[in-house]
């Protein structure tokens, strides 16, 4: 038998198009697998892809921090009869947060929530609290525990980008980590950072250091403000001090309470001399608990320690609290 042979003949235009398509496909695949985009896609879940803002995540602790934000006037407009409700440190206590919303008779059509930081850590349902707050359309400021999670997440993303492996963090020798991460290598904040989706992370990053409410001459922060810094220079406040301070000792804000004077007392003394005084609403200081003074309102009543979760309305200063289970000591 004679072998059967045949040949395929294409017009020159078709051959040219096939060559062009092949070259384009090769170039596209080469770019994809050699770029950070492929690494990010490999790390992401459907519907949860990062935006260009996260193509590069700097390691600097405050690189992604908004120093000062202003609550939109629409939210505080008196014509809408809105209530502003400031909530103290939640620390992952989801059940208590939901109970508080019931007790304050929260109405999303007429109320707006502002969280004074530390949504995360210590309690049992930190990620759920974060997503609940986001779902409620609430405002927030960055707390010291939130900040630790943000910095861990930034470091994890950097490692993943560098190694193009979502498990890259597991292979890094703790001794090779920056000092701040070596010290908290096995911390809860590290585990919470791993659990954050890009959407969670973006929401946390959106919480500013200081939230301004001009209509009520008020500022919301997590821990406090340095009274020695003039109001017109509010943006120069040190982020770490704003998230950690409790006392002023030798004119320096400090996290401890054993030495010095409560920063809020000094703040009130200074604001009494002003024609247009500013009131600071804050959390963080669970030991002192609810502290209402003419120009400061402390809202952290130690929910995660088995005490109370508290909300205070602005500007009426109506206090609403619910009891909490003890999750930390």
Short mmCIF file of C-alpha atoms in Angstrom, two decimals:
data_model
loop_
_atom_site.label_atom_id
_atom_site.label_comp_id
_atom_site.label_asym_id
_atom_site.label_seq_id
_atom_site.Cartn_x
_atom_site.Cartn_y
_atom_site.Cartn_z
CA UNK A 1 0.00 0.00 0.00
CA UNK A 2 1.12 3.49 -0.69
CA UNK A 3 1.37 5.87 2.28
CA UNK A 4 -1.24 8.55 2.38
CA UNK A 5 0.23 12.04 2.60
CA UNK A 6 -1.42 15.40 2.75
CA UNK A 7 -0.44 18.94 3.50
CA UNK A 8 -2.20 21.96 4.94
CA UNK A 9 -1.90 25.17 3.03
CA UNK A 10 -2.90 28.52 4.51
CA UNK A 11 -3.08 31.86 2.79
CA UNK A 12 -0.22 34.24 3.73
CA UNK A 13 -2.60 36.51 5.68
CA UNK A 14 -3.75 33.61 7.86
CA UNK A 15 -0.17 32.56 8.58
CA UNK A 16 0.69 36.13 9.55
CA UNK A 17 -2.28 36.32 11.94
CA UNK A 18 -1.35 32.99 13.55
CA UNK A 19 2.22 34.16 14.11
CA UNK A 20 1.03 37.45 15.57
CA UNK A 21 -1.39 35.69 17.92
CA UNK A 22 1.29 33.23 19.07
CA UNK A 23 3.82 35.98 19.77
CA UNK A 24 1.25 38.04 21.67
CA UNK A 25 0.23 35.05 23.77
CA UNK A 26 3.83 34.24 24.66
CA UNK A 27 4.52 37.86 25.61
CA UNK A 28 1.39 38.04 27.75
CA UNK A 29 2.18 34.82 29.61
CA UNK A 30 5.78 35.91 30.15
CA UNK A 31 4.65 39.22 31.64
CA UNK A 32 2.02 37.59 33.82
CA UNK A 33 4.26 34.95 35.39
CA UNK A 34 7.16 37.34 35.90
CA UNK A 35 5.18 40.18 37.48
CA UNK A 36 3.86 40.88 40.99
CA UNK A 37 0.36 40.66 39.57
CA UNK A 38 0.57 36.88 39.30
CA UNK A 39 1.72 36.65 42.89
CA UNK A 40 -1.18 38.75 44.10
CA UNK A 41 -3.69 36.77 42.09
CA UNK A 42 -2.31 33.56 43.51
CA UNK A 43 -2.76 34.94 47.02
CA UNK A 44 -6.28 36.20 46.49
CA UNK A 45 -9.67 34.61 46.56
CA UNK A 46 -12.34 35.32 43.93
CA UNK A 47 -14.07 38.62 44.53
CA UNK A 48 -11.37 39.74 46.95
CA UNK A 49 -8.60 41.04 44.71
CA UNK A 50 -6.43 43.92 45.89
CA UNK A 51 -6.52 47.30 44.22
CA UNK A 52 -3.47 49.04 42.87
CA UNK A 53 -3.03 50.64 46.30
CA UNK A 54 -1.67 47.32 47.56
CA UNK A 55 0.68 46.55 44.68
CA UNK A 56 3.42 47.69 47.02
CA UNK A 57 2.99 47.71 50.78
CA UNK A 58 5.72 49.68 52.57
CA UNK A 59 7.03 48.27 55.82
CA UNK A 60 7.06 51.66 57.55
CA UNK A 61 4.67 51.48 60.54
CA UNK A 62 2.71 54.57 59.55
CA UNK A 63 3.13 54.62 55.78
CA UNK A 64 -0.56 53.88 55.24
CA UNK A 65 -1.93 56.05 58.03
CA UNK A 66 -4.37 58.92 57.47
CA UNK A 67 -3.41 61.45 60.12
CA UNK A 68 -6.63 63.47 60.11
CA UNK A 69 -10.03 62.90 58.51
CA UNK A 70 -13.23 64.91 58.75
CA UNK A 71 -16.64 63.34 59.23
CA UNK A 72 -18.75 64.42 56.23
CA UNK A 73 -21.16 67.24 57.06
CA UNK A 74 -24.01 65.22 55.57
CA UNK A 75 -23.72 62.73 58.42
CA UNK A 76 -23.95 65.37 61.14
CA UNK A 77 -26.49 67.65 59.45
CA UNK A 78 -29.15 68.55 62.00
CA UNK A 79 -31.84 68.43 59.31
CA UNK A 80 -31.40 64.66 59.13
CA UNK A 81 -31.91 64.30 62.91
CA UNK A 82 -28.97 61.94 63.07
CA UNK A 83 -27.56 60.61 66.30
CA UNK A 84 -23.81 60.24 66.52
CA UNK A 85 -22.93 57.32 68.77
CA UNK A 86 -19.34 56.88 69.96
CA UNK A 87 -18.48 53.32 71.02
CA UNK A 88 -15.55 52.36 73.25
CA UNK A 89 -13.04 49.56 72.70
CA UNK A 90 -14.82 46.44 71.41
CA UNK A 91 -11.78 44.11 71.29
CA UNK A 92 -13.48 41.33 69.36
CA UNK A 93 -16.58 41.14 71.58
CA UNK A 94 -19.16 40.63 68.84
CA UNK A 95 -22.05 39.40 70.98
CA UNK A 96 -21.74 42.38 73.29
CA UNK A 97 -21.57 44.77 70.34
CA UNK A 98 -24.78 43.36 68.91
CA UNK A 99 -26.43 43.63 72.33
CA UNK A 100 -25.34 47.27 72.57
CA UNK A 101 -26.83 48.04 69.16
CA UNK A 102 -30.15 46.64 70.36
CA UNK A 103 -30.04 48.63 73.60
CA UNK A 104 -29.27 51.94 71.86
CA UNK A 105 -32.03 51.12 69.35
CA UNK A 106 -29.60 51.71 66.52
CA UNK A 107 -31.33 52.83 63.33
CA UNK A 108 -29.04 52.89 60.27
CA UNK A 109 -31.32 55.44 58.58
CA UNK A 110 -30.92 58.01 61.35
CA UNK A 111 -27.85 57.03 63.41
CA UNK A 112 -24.13 56.95 62.71
CA UNK A 113 -21.61 54.95 64.75
CA UNK A 114 -18.05 56.03 65.50
CA UNK A 115 -15.69 53.46 67.03
CA UNK A 116 -12.86 54.79 69.19
CA UNK A 117 -10.35 52.16 68.08
CA UNK A 118 -9.23 48.69 69.13
CA UNK A 119 -11.88 46.74 67.30
CA UNK A 120 -9.46 43.80 67.29
CA UNK A 121 -7.54 41.47 69.62
CA UNK A 122 -8.06 39.92 73.05
CA UNK A 123 -11.72 38.98 72.44
CA UNK A 124 -13.07 35.88 70.67
CA UNK A 125 -14.44 37.31 67.40
CA UNK A 126 -12.14 40.05 66.14
CA UNK A 127 -12.56 39.47 62.41
CA UNK A 128 -16.33 39.20 62.81
CA UNK A 129 -16.39 42.50 64.71
CA UNK A 130 -14.40 44.20 61.96
CA UNK A 131 -16.80 42.97 59.29
CA UNK A 132 -19.82 43.93 61.40
CA UNK A 133 -18.51 47.47 61.82
CA UNK A 134 -17.89 47.69 58.08
CA UNK A 135 -21.39 46.35 57.40
CA UNK A 136 -22.88 49.03 59.66
CA UNK A 137 -21.27 51.80 57.59
CA UNK A 138 -19.57 53.09 60.72
CA UNK A 139 -16.61 55.42 61.14
CA UNK A 140 -13.55 54.47 63.18
CA UNK A 141 -10.12 55.58 64.34
CA UNK A 142 -7.02 53.42 64.54
CA UNK A 143 -6.28 51.83 67.91
CA UNK A 144 -2.93 50.48 69.06
CA UNK A 145 -4.04 46.86 68.63
CA UNK A 146 -5.53 47.60 65.21
CA UNK A 147 -2.21 49.19 64.29
CA UNK A 148 -0.25 46.08 65.29
CA UNK A 149 -2.45 43.95 63.05
CA UNK A 150 -2.06 46.42 60.17
CA UNK A 151 1.72 46.37 60.46
CA UNK A 152 1.80 42.57 60.57
CA UNK A 153 -0.41 42.42 57.49
CA UNK A 154 1.85 44.84 55.65
CA UNK A 155 4.89 42.75 56.51
CA UNK A 156 3.16 39.53 55.45
CA UNK A 157 2.16 41.04 52.11
CA UNK A 158 5.69 42.27 51.54
CA UNK A 159 7.11 38.79 52.12
CA UNK A 160 4.49 37.24 49.85
CA UNK A 161 5.31 39.71 47.09
CA UNK A 162 9.05 39.19 47.42
CA UNK A 163 8.85 35.39 47.41
CA UNK A 164 5.72 35.04 45.27
CA UNK A 165 4.37 32.58 47.77
CA UNK A 166 1.46 33.12 50.13
CA UNK A 167 3.17 30.86 52.68
CA UNK A 168 6.45 32.79 52.53
CA UNK A 169 6.06 34.04 56.08
CA UNK A 170 6.33 30.45 57.35
CA UNK A 171 9.82 30.04 55.91
CA UNK A 172 11.35 33.21 57.32
CA UNK A 173 13.71 32.74 60.23
CA UNK A 174 12.40 34.92 63.10
CA UNK A 175 15.96 36.15 63.60
CA UNK A 176 15.83 37.68 60.12
CA UNK A 177 12.60 39.58 60.81
CA UNK A 178 12.64 43.29 61.69
CA UNK A 179 12.90 43.73 65.44
CA UNK A 180 9.27 44.71 66.02
CA UNK A 181 8.11 41.46 64.40
CA UNK A 182 10.68 39.29 66.15
CA UNK A 183 9.36 40.47 69.50
CA UNK A 184 5.78 39.48 68.63
CA UNK A 185 6.57 36.51 66.42
CA UNK A 186 3.80 34.28 67.76
CA UNK A 187 1.36 37.01 68.75
CA UNK A 188 -2.38 37.10 68.29
CA UNK A 189 -1.90 40.12 66.03
CA UNK A 190 0.10 38.01 63.57
CA UNK A 191 -2.67 35.42 63.38
CA UNK A 192 -5.35 38.08 62.96
CA UNK A 193 -3.36 39.67 60.15
CA UNK A 194 -3.27 36.33 58.34
CA UNK A 195 -7.05 36.09 58.60
CA UNK A 196 -7.68 39.52 57.06
CA UNK A 197 -8.93 39.63 53.49
CA UNK A 198 -7.87 42.54 51.31
CA UNK A 199 -11.29 44.07 51.93
CA UNK A 200 -10.80 43.79 55.70
CA UNK A 201 -7.33 45.27 55.41
CA UNK A 202 -8.54 48.17 53.28
CA UNK A 203 -11.23 49.01 55.82
CA UNK A 204 -8.75 48.98 58.70
CA UNK A 205 -6.43 51.24 56.72
CA UNK A 206 -9.30 53.66 56.18
CA UNK A 207 -9.57 54.35 59.92
CA UNK A 208 -7.67 57.61 60.52
CA UNK A 209 -5.56 58.51 63.51
CA UNK A 210 -7.83 61.47 64.32
CA UNK A 211 -11.44 61.96 63.23
CA UNK A 212 -12.73 65.52 63.25
CA UNK A 213 -16.40 66.43 63.77
CA UNK A 214 -16.48 70.19 63.11
CA UNK A 215 -20.19 70.65 63.86
CA UNK A 216 -19.61 69.71 67.50
CA UNK A 217 -16.04 71.04 67.86
CA UNK A 218 -14.99 67.48 68.60
CA UNK A 219 -12.19 65.07 67.78
CA UNK A 220 -12.22 61.29 68.15
CA UNK A 221 -8.94 59.47 68.84
CA UNK A 222 -8.01 56.17 70.39
CA UNK A 223 -5.91 57.15 73.42
CA UNK A 224 -5.44 60.90 73.65
CA UNK A 225 -3.86 64.10 72.34
CA UNK A 226 -0.80 65.98 73.50
CA UNK A 227 -2.22 69.14 75.14
CA UNK A 228 0.99 71.07 74.43
CA UNK A 229 0.40 70.98 70.66
CA UNK A 230 -1.88 73.81 69.42
CA UNK A 231 -5.16 72.79 67.82
CA UNK A 232 -4.14 74.38 64.52
CA UNK A 233 -1.20 71.95 64.42
CA UNK A 234 -3.26 68.86 65.15
CA UNK A 235 -1.70 67.00 62.21
CA UNK A 236 1.69 67.10 63.94
CA UNK A 237 0.54 64.85 66.78
CA UNK A 238 2.79 61.78 67.14
CA UNK A 239 0.79 58.71 65.96
CA UNK A 240 2.27 56.40 68.57
CA UNK A 241 1.40 58.77 71.40
CA UNK A 242 -2.13 59.32 70.07
CA UNK A 243 -2.67 55.55 70.13
CA UNK A 244 -0.94 54.78 73.45
CA UNK A 245 -0.91 57.73 75.88
CA UNK A 246 -2.61 57.75 79.25
CA UNK A 247 -0.58 60.18 81.33
CA UNK A 248 1.70 63.19 80.86
CA UNK A 249 4.94 62.96 82.81
CA UNK A 250 7.59 65.68 82.59
CA UNK A 251 5.70 67.17 79.62
CA UNK A 252 5.91 63.90 77.68
CA UNK A 253 2.86 61.70 76.89
CA UNK A 254 3.36 58.19 78.26
CA UNK A 255 1.46 54.92 78.11
CA UNK A 256 1.67 54.20 81.85
CA UNK A 257 -0.46 55.60 84.66
CA UNK A 258 1.88 55.26 87.64
CA UNK A 259 3.67 58.56 87.09
CA UNK A 260 2.42 61.88 85.87
CA UNK A 261 -1.05 63.32 85.37
CA UNK A 262 -3.95 62.11 83.27
CA UNK A 263 -3.57 63.74 79.86
CA UNK A 264 -7.32 64.56 79.77
CA UNK A 265 -7.08 66.71 82.90
CA UNK A 266 -4.33 68.77 81.32
CA UNK A 267 -6.26 68.93 78.05
CA UNK A 268 -9.32 70.30 79.89
CA UNK A 269 -7.21 72.91 81.69
CA UNK A 270 -5.82 74.09 78.35
CA UNK A 271 -9.15 74.11 76.51
CA UNK A 272 -10.84 76.21 79.20
CA UNK A 273 -8.62 79.07 78.10
CA UNK A 274 -9.71 78.83 74.46
CA UNK A 275 -12.50 80.80 72.87
CA UNK A 276 -13.48 77.76 70.79
CA UNK A 277 -12.48 74.72 72.88
CA UNK A 278 -12.25 71.25 71.39
CA UNK A 279 -13.67 68.14 73.01
CA UNK A 280 -11.78 64.86 72.62
CA UNK A 281 -13.65 61.54 72.60
CA UNK A 282 -11.37 58.58 73.25
CA UNK A 283 -11.06 54.95 74.37
CA UNK A 284 -7.99 52.92 75.42
CA UNK A 285 -7.99 53.69 79.16
CA UNK A 286 -10.04 50.79 80.53
CA UNK A 287 -8.52 51.19 83.98
CA UNK A 288 -10.02 54.66 84.41
CA UNK A 289 -13.22 53.64 82.62
CA UNK A 290 -15.97 56.10 81.74
CA UNK A 291 -14.57 59.61 82.22
CA UNK A 292 -16.77 62.53 81.21
CA UNK A 293 -15.24 65.98 81.61
CA UNK A 294 -16.18 69.31 79.98
CA UNK A 295 -13.77 68.82 77.07
CA UNK A 296 -13.08 65.09 77.03
CA UNK A 297 -15.12 61.88 77.06
CA UNK A 298 -13.47 58.53 77.85
CA UNK A 299 -15.50 55.58 76.56
CA UNK A 300 -13.46 52.43 77.28
CA UNK A 301 -15.20 50.58 80.10
CA UNK A 302 -13.26 47.32 79.84
CA UNK A 303 -15.67 45.06 77.99
CA UNK A 304 -13.07 42.41 77.17
CA UNK A 305 -12.16 42.25 80.88
CA UNK A 306 -15.70 41.33 81.87
CA UNK A 307 -17.01 44.80 82.65
CA UNK A 308 -19.13 46.87 80.24
CA UNK A 309 -19.27 47.92 76.59
CA UNK A 310 -20.29 51.56 76.43
CA UNK A 311 -21.68 53.99 73.88
CA UNK A 312 -22.03 57.74 74.40
CA UNK A 313 -24.12 59.95 72.14
CA UNK A 314 -22.66 63.14 70.70
CA UNK A 315 -23.24 65.88 71.71
CA UNK A 316 -25.92 64.90 74.28
CA UNK A 317 -23.55 62.58 76.19
CA UNK A 318 -26.22 60.02 76.94
CA UNK A 319 -24.47 56.89 78.23
CA UNK A 320 -25.68 53.42 77.22
CA UNK A 321 -23.87 50.26 78.39
CA UNK A 322 -24.26 46.48 78.30
CA UNK A 323 -22.51 43.86 80.46
CA UNK A 324 -19.73 41.74 78.97
CA UNK A 325 -18.29 38.29 79.47
CA UNK A 326 -14.67 38.14 80.57
CA UNK A 327 -12.29 37.10 77.80
CA UNK A 328 -9.00 38.58 79.01
CA UNK A 329 -7.33 39.67 82.22
#
